[in-house]
Coordinates of C-alpha atoms and ligand atoms in Angstrom, one line a residue:
M194 CA 41.6 33.5 7.4
E195 CA 39.3 34.3 4.4
K196 CA 39.3 32.4 1.2
K197 CA 37.4 33.2 -2.0
T198 CA 35.4 31.0 -4.3
E199 CA 32.9 31.7 -7.2
D200 CA 29.8 30.2 -5.8
V201 CA 29.2 28.4 -2.5
I202 CA 25.8 27.1 -3.5
M203 CA 26.1 25.0 -6.6
P204 CA 29.3 22.9 -6.4
V205 CA 31.3 22.6 -9.6
N206 CA 30.8 19.2 -11.3
W207 CA 28.3 18.3 -8.6
Y208 CA 27.3 15.1 -10.6
D209 CA 30.8 13.6 -9.9
A210 CA 29.4 12.6 -6.5
L211 CA 26.8 10.4 -8.2
P212 CA 25.7 7.7 -7.7
R213 CA 25.9 8.2 -4.0
R214 CA 27.0 5.1 -2.1
Q215 CA 24.2 4.9 0.4
Y216 CA 21.6 4.0 -2.3
E217 CA 23.4 0.7 -3.0
S218 CA 21.9 -0.6 0.3
F219 CA 18.3 0.2 -0.7
I220 CA 16.0 -1.7 -3.0
R221 CA 15.6 0.2 -6.3
V222 CA 12.0 0.0 -7.5
E223 CA 10.3 0.8 -10.8
S224 CA 9.6 4.4 -11.3
A225 CA 6.5 5.5 -13.3
D226 CA 8.6 8.5 -14.5
P227 CA 12.3 8.0 -15.2
W228 CA 13.0 11.6 -14.0
F229 CA 12.8 10.2 -10.5
S230 CA 14.8 7.3 -9.1
V231 CA 12.7 5.4 -6.5
Y232 CA 14.2 3.4 -3.6
Q233 CA 12.5 1.4 -0.9
F234 CA 13.8 1.2 2.6
R235 CA 12.3 0.0 5.9
S236 CA 9.5 -1.8 3.9
N237 CA 7.1 1.1 4.1
I238 CA 9.2 4.1 3.1
Y239 CA 10.0 5.1 -0.4
A240 CA 12.6 7.8 -1.3
I241 CA 11.5 9.6 -4.6
Y242 CA 14.9 11.0 -5.6
E243 CA 15.5 13.7 -8.2
D244 CA 19.2 12.8 -8.9
K245 CA 19.3 14.3 -12.3
H246 CA 19.2 17.9 -11.0
F247 CA 21.8 19.5 -8.8
Q248 CA 19.3 20.1 -6.0
E249 CA 19.1 16.3 -5.5
V250 CA 15.9 16.7 -3.6
I251 CA 14.2 13.7 -2.1
S252 CA 10.4 13.4 -1.5
Y253 CA 9.1 10.5 0.7
L254 CA 6.1 8.2 0.5
I255 CA 5.3 6.5 3.8
I256 CA 2.7 3.8 3.6
G257 CA 0.6 2.8 6.7
E258 CA -2.1 0.1 7.1
K259 CA -4.8 2.6 6.1
K260 CA -3.3 5.5 4.3
G261 CA -0.1 6.9 2.7
L262 CA 1.7 10.2 3.4
L263 CA 3.7 12.0 0.7
I264 CA 6.2 14.4 2.3
D265 CA 7.0 17.0 -0.3
T266 CA 6.3 17.0 -4.0
G267 CA 9.8 17.9 -5.5
L268 CA 10.9 20.2 -8.2
G269 CA 7.8 20.0 -10.4
I270 CA 9.9 18.7 -13.4
G271 CA 8.6 15.1 -13.6
D272 CA 5.2 13.5 -12.9
I273 CA 5.4 12.7 -9.2
R274 CA 1.7 11.9 -9.0
A275 CA 2.2 9.1 -11.5
V276 CA 5.1 7.8 -9.4
V277 CA 3.1 7.8 -6.2
N278 CA 0.0 6.2 -7.8
N279 CA 2.3 3.4 -9.1
L280 CA 3.6 2.7 -5.6
Y281 CA 0.3 2.8 -3.7
D282 CA -3.3 2.8 -4.7
G283 CA -4.8 3.9 -1.4
E284 CA -5.6 7.4 -0.1
V285 CA -2.5 9.6 0.2
F286 CA -2.1 12.8 2.3
V287 CA 0.3 15.3 0.8
T288 CA 2.3 17.5 3.2
H289 CA 5.5 19.5 3.3
T290 CA 8.7 20.0 5.2
H291 CA 8.5 23.7 4.1
T292 CA 7.5 25.6 1.0
H293 CA 10.7 26.3 -0.8
F294 CA 10.3 25.7 -4.5
D295 CA 12.1 22.4 -4.7
H296 CA 9.6 20.8 -2.2
I297 CA 6.3 22.1 -3.7
G298 CA 6.8 21.7 -7.4
G299 CA 4.2 18.9 -7.8
D300 CA 1.5 20.3 -5.5
W301 CA -0.7 21.3 -8.4
Q302 CA -1.1 17.7 -9.3
F303 CA -2.9 16.8 -6.1
D304 CA -6.5 17.7 -5.0
K305 CA -5.3 19.0 -1.7
V306 CA -2.0 19.6 0.2
F307 CA -1.1 20.3 3.8
I308 CA 1.2 23.3 4.5
P309 CA 2.7 24.8 7.6
D310 CA 0.6 27.5 9.3
D311 CA 2.7 30.4 8.1
P312 CA 1.9 33.4 5.9
V313 CA 4.7 32.5 3.5
A314 CA 3.5 29.0 3.0
V315 CA -0.1 30.3 2.4
N316 CA 1.1 32.7 -0.2
R317 CA 3.0 30.1 -2.1
A318 CA 0.1 27.6 -2.0
R319 CA -2.1 30.4 -3.4
W320 CA 0.2 31.9 -6.0
G321 CA 3.1 29.5 -6.6
L322 CA 6.4 31.0 -7.8
S323 CA 7.0 32.8 -11.0
K324 CA 9.5 31.9 -13.8
Q325 CA 11.8 34.7 -12.7
E326 CA 11.8 33.4 -9.1
V327 CA 13.0 29.9 -10.1
E328 CA 14.9 30.4 -13.4
D329 CA 18.3 30.1 -11.7
N330 CA 17.6 26.4 -11.3
M331 CA 17.2 26.0 -15.0
A332 CA 20.6 27.4 -15.9
E333 CA 23.2 25.4 -17.9
G334 CA 24.8 22.8 -15.7
C335 CA 21.9 22.3 -13.3
N336 CA 20.9 19.0 -14.8
C337 CA 23.2 16.1 -15.6
Q338 CA 20.6 14.2 -17.8
P339 CA 18.1 15.5 -20.2
Y340 CA 14.8 16.9 -18.8
P341 CA 11.7 14.8 -19.4
R342 CA 10.1 14.9 -22.8
G343 CA 7.4 17.6 -22.8
F344 CA 9.1 19.6 -20.1
N345 CA 9.8 23.2 -21.2
R346 CA 12.7 24.7 -19.3
E347 CA 11.8 28.2 -20.6
E348 CA 8.3 27.9 -19.0
Y349 CA 9.4 26.4 -15.7
C350 CA 7.6 27.9 -12.7
I351 CA 5.8 26.6 -9.6
K352 CA 2.1 26.4 -10.0
P353 CA -0.3 27.1 -7.1
A354 CA -1.9 24.3 -5.1
N355 CA -5.5 23.5 -5.8
R356 CA -6.6 23.4 -2.1
Y357 CA -4.7 23.5 1.1
S358 CA -5.1 22.9 4.9
L359 CA -2.8 24.1 7.6
I360 CA -0.7 22.0 9.9
R361 CA 0.7 23.1 13.3
Q362 CA 3.1 21.9 16.0
G363 CA 1.8 18.5 17.4
D364 CA -0.6 17.7 14.6
V365 CA -0.5 14.0 13.7
F366 CA -1.0 12.1 10.4
D367 CA -2.3 8.7 11.5
L368 CA -1.7 6.3 8.6
G369 CA -2.7 3.2 10.5
G370 CA 0.1 1.5 12.4
I371 CA 2.4 4.4 11.8
S372 CA 1.9 8.1 12.9
L373 CA 3.9 11.2 11.9
E374 CA 3.8 14.2 14.2
V375 CA 4.6 17.8 13.1
I376 CA 7.5 19.4 14.9
E377 CA 8.0 23.1 14.1
T378 CA 11.6 23.9 13.4
P379 CA 11.8 27.4 11.9
G380 CA 15.2 28.8 10.8
H381 CA 16.1 27.5 7.3
S382 CA 12.7 29.0 6.4
P383 CA 10.0 30.4 8.7
D384 CA 7.7 27.5 7.8
S385 CA 10.2 24.6 8.3
V386 CA 8.8 21.6 10.1
M387 CA 10.1 18.0 10.8
Y388 CA 8.0 14.9 11.0
L389 CA 8.5 12.5 13.9
D390 CA 7.6 8.9 14.1
R391 CA 7.9 8.5 17.8
E392 CA 7.3 4.8 17.9
N393 CA 10.0 3.9 15.4
Q394 CA 12.3 6.9 16.4
I395 CA 12.5 8.3 12.9
L396 CA 12.7 12.0 12.2
F397 CA 12.2 13.5 8.7
T398 CA 14.4 16.5 8.9
G399 CA 13.5 18.4 5.7
D400 CA 16.1 21.0 4.8
S401 CA 17.0 21.8 8.4
F402 CA 19.5 19.0 8.2
Y403 CA 20.9 16.9 5.4
P404 CA 24.5 15.7 4.6
A405 CA 25.5 18.7 2.4
T406 CA 25.5 22.5 2.5
L407 CA 22.8 23.8 4.9
Y408 CA 21.2 27.1 3.9
A409 CA 21.0 29.7 6.7
H410 CA 21.3 32.6 4.3
I411 CA 18.2 32.6 2.1
T412 CA 16.3 35.9 1.4
H413 CA 13.3 36.1 -0.7
N414 CA 10.9 39.1 -1.4
D415 CA 7.9 37.1 -0.1
G416 CA 9.5 36.7 3.3
S417 CA 10.6 33.1 3.0
N418 CA 13.9 34.0 4.6
S419 CA 16.4 32.1 6.7
D420 CA 17.1 33.4 10.2
F421 CA 20.4 32.3 11.7
E422 CA 19.5 32.6 15.4
T423 CA 16.1 30.9 14.9
Y424 CA 17.7 28.1 13.0
R425 CA 20.3 27.8 15.8
R426 CA 17.6 27.5 18.4
S427 CA 15.6 24.9 16.5
M428 CA 18.7 22.8 16.0
H429 CA 19.4 22.9 19.7
M430 CA 15.8 21.9 20.4
V431 CA 15.9 18.9 18.2
A432 CA 19.5 17.9 19.3
E433 CA 18.2 17.8 22.9
K434 CA 15.1 15.8 22.2
Y435 CA 15.7 13.7 19.1
S436 CA 19.3 12.8 18.8
N437 CA 18.3 9.1 19.5
C438 CA 16.3 9.1 16.2
T439 CA 17.3 7.9 12.8
L440 CA 17.3 11.0 10.5
I441 CA 15.8 10.9 7.1
T442 CA 16.8 14.0 5.1
S443 CA 15.5 15.9 2.1
H444 CA 18.6 16.2 -0.1
N445 CA 21.4 13.9 -1.5
E446 CA 21.2 10.9 0.9
P447 CA 18.3 9.8 3.1
L448 CA 19.8 8.3 6.2
R449 CA 21.9 9.8 8.9
P450 CA 22.3 9.1 12.7
G451 CA 20.6 11.4 15.1
I452 CA 23.9 12.3 16.7
E453 CA 24.4 14.7 13.7
L454 CA 21.8 17.0 15.2
I455 CA 24.2 17.6 18.1
K456 CA 27.0 18.3 15.7
V457 CA 24.8 20.8 13.7
A458 CA 23.8 22.6 16.9
Q459 CA 27.5 22.9 18.0
A460 CA 28.4 24.1 14.5
F461 CA 25.9 26.9 14.8
D462 CA 27.4 27.9 18.1
S463 CA 30.9 28.0 16.7
I464 CA 29.7 30.3 13.9
A465 CA 27.9 32.5 16.4
E466 CA 31.0 32.7 18.5
G467 CA 33.2 33.5 15.5
S468 CA 35.4 30.5 16.1
S469 CA 35.0 28.8 12.7
E470 CA 36.8 29.6 9.5
Y471 CA 34.8 30.2 6.3
I472 CA 35.1 30.9 2.6
T473 CA 33.3 33.7 0.9
D474 CA 31.9 33.8 -2.7
S475 CA 31.3 36.6 -5.2
R476 CA 27.9 37.4 -3.6
G477 CA 29.5 37.8 -0.2
L478 CA 28.0 34.6 1.2
K479 CA 30.0 32.7 3.8
K480 CA 30.4 29.0 3.8
Y481 CA 31.6 27.2 6.9
V482 CA 32.9 23.7 6.3
F483 CA 32.3 21.0 9.0
E484 CA 33.0 17.3 8.9
D485 CA 29.7 15.9 7.5
F486 CA 28.0 19.1 6.3
C487 CA 28.6 22.8 5.6
I488 CA 26.6 25.9 6.6
V489 CA 26.1 29.0 4.5
T490 CA 25.3 32.4 6.1
S491 CA 24.9 35.8 4.6
Ligands
ZN105 ZN1 15.3 21.8 -0.5

């Protein structure tokens, strides 16, 4: 049966779900820029959460004995560098789960960033994204609290990175006492990767999995497109290898059990087999609703 809705991407009154319950169990710490809410969990991991914008993107700072690692730089609305500097005064590597706009917005603030070895990622590091490419995210209703003073919504764009280096499958960030390994998981975008802490069995899933609507439908003129079958294969791979891990996701709420990877892989199968119901929106996108997440396809 086919049901219709206006827009399957931005939920109506998205802010009604805030504040999300899981954050009650974390330690809230001072944020150098109030645009970000900062939470500490597992003593050496900070969630830098943009809960005033409907994307609810989360960047992470992981602190080792020798170095720090910032995974993603958020929307580029607030001053993420100030937040990071306030949390840790050592050297910080800056890397990415992928190069969609909401994960690279603060790249320009850092001397150098690591990006996945993919032409799309290289393009975005070099050129950023224009106002026209990101203006949808500045529409009325996208934010639930005022933007920071000095931020001009009319001029919002994604600035290029200063310098970049490429990361590939198996590369390791050694922070001293904690190591994060790159696991390539294309599908949501061609350059999607996850970060695995093997010793502590933690997997940073980026946008390939989070407890909300997963995007398997994205098309962009620079080639940063989703690919359903590739996404499905990547989720089967991680479900098989890493379902014993704790998942740390990039939107809405950080923590999820690894078993969810198996559920996502099964959900992709059921969509491929045509055995799941969906709703469509005015653009023709299809949204499949599962217990803990949804999947949107074109
Ligand atoms: Zn995202």
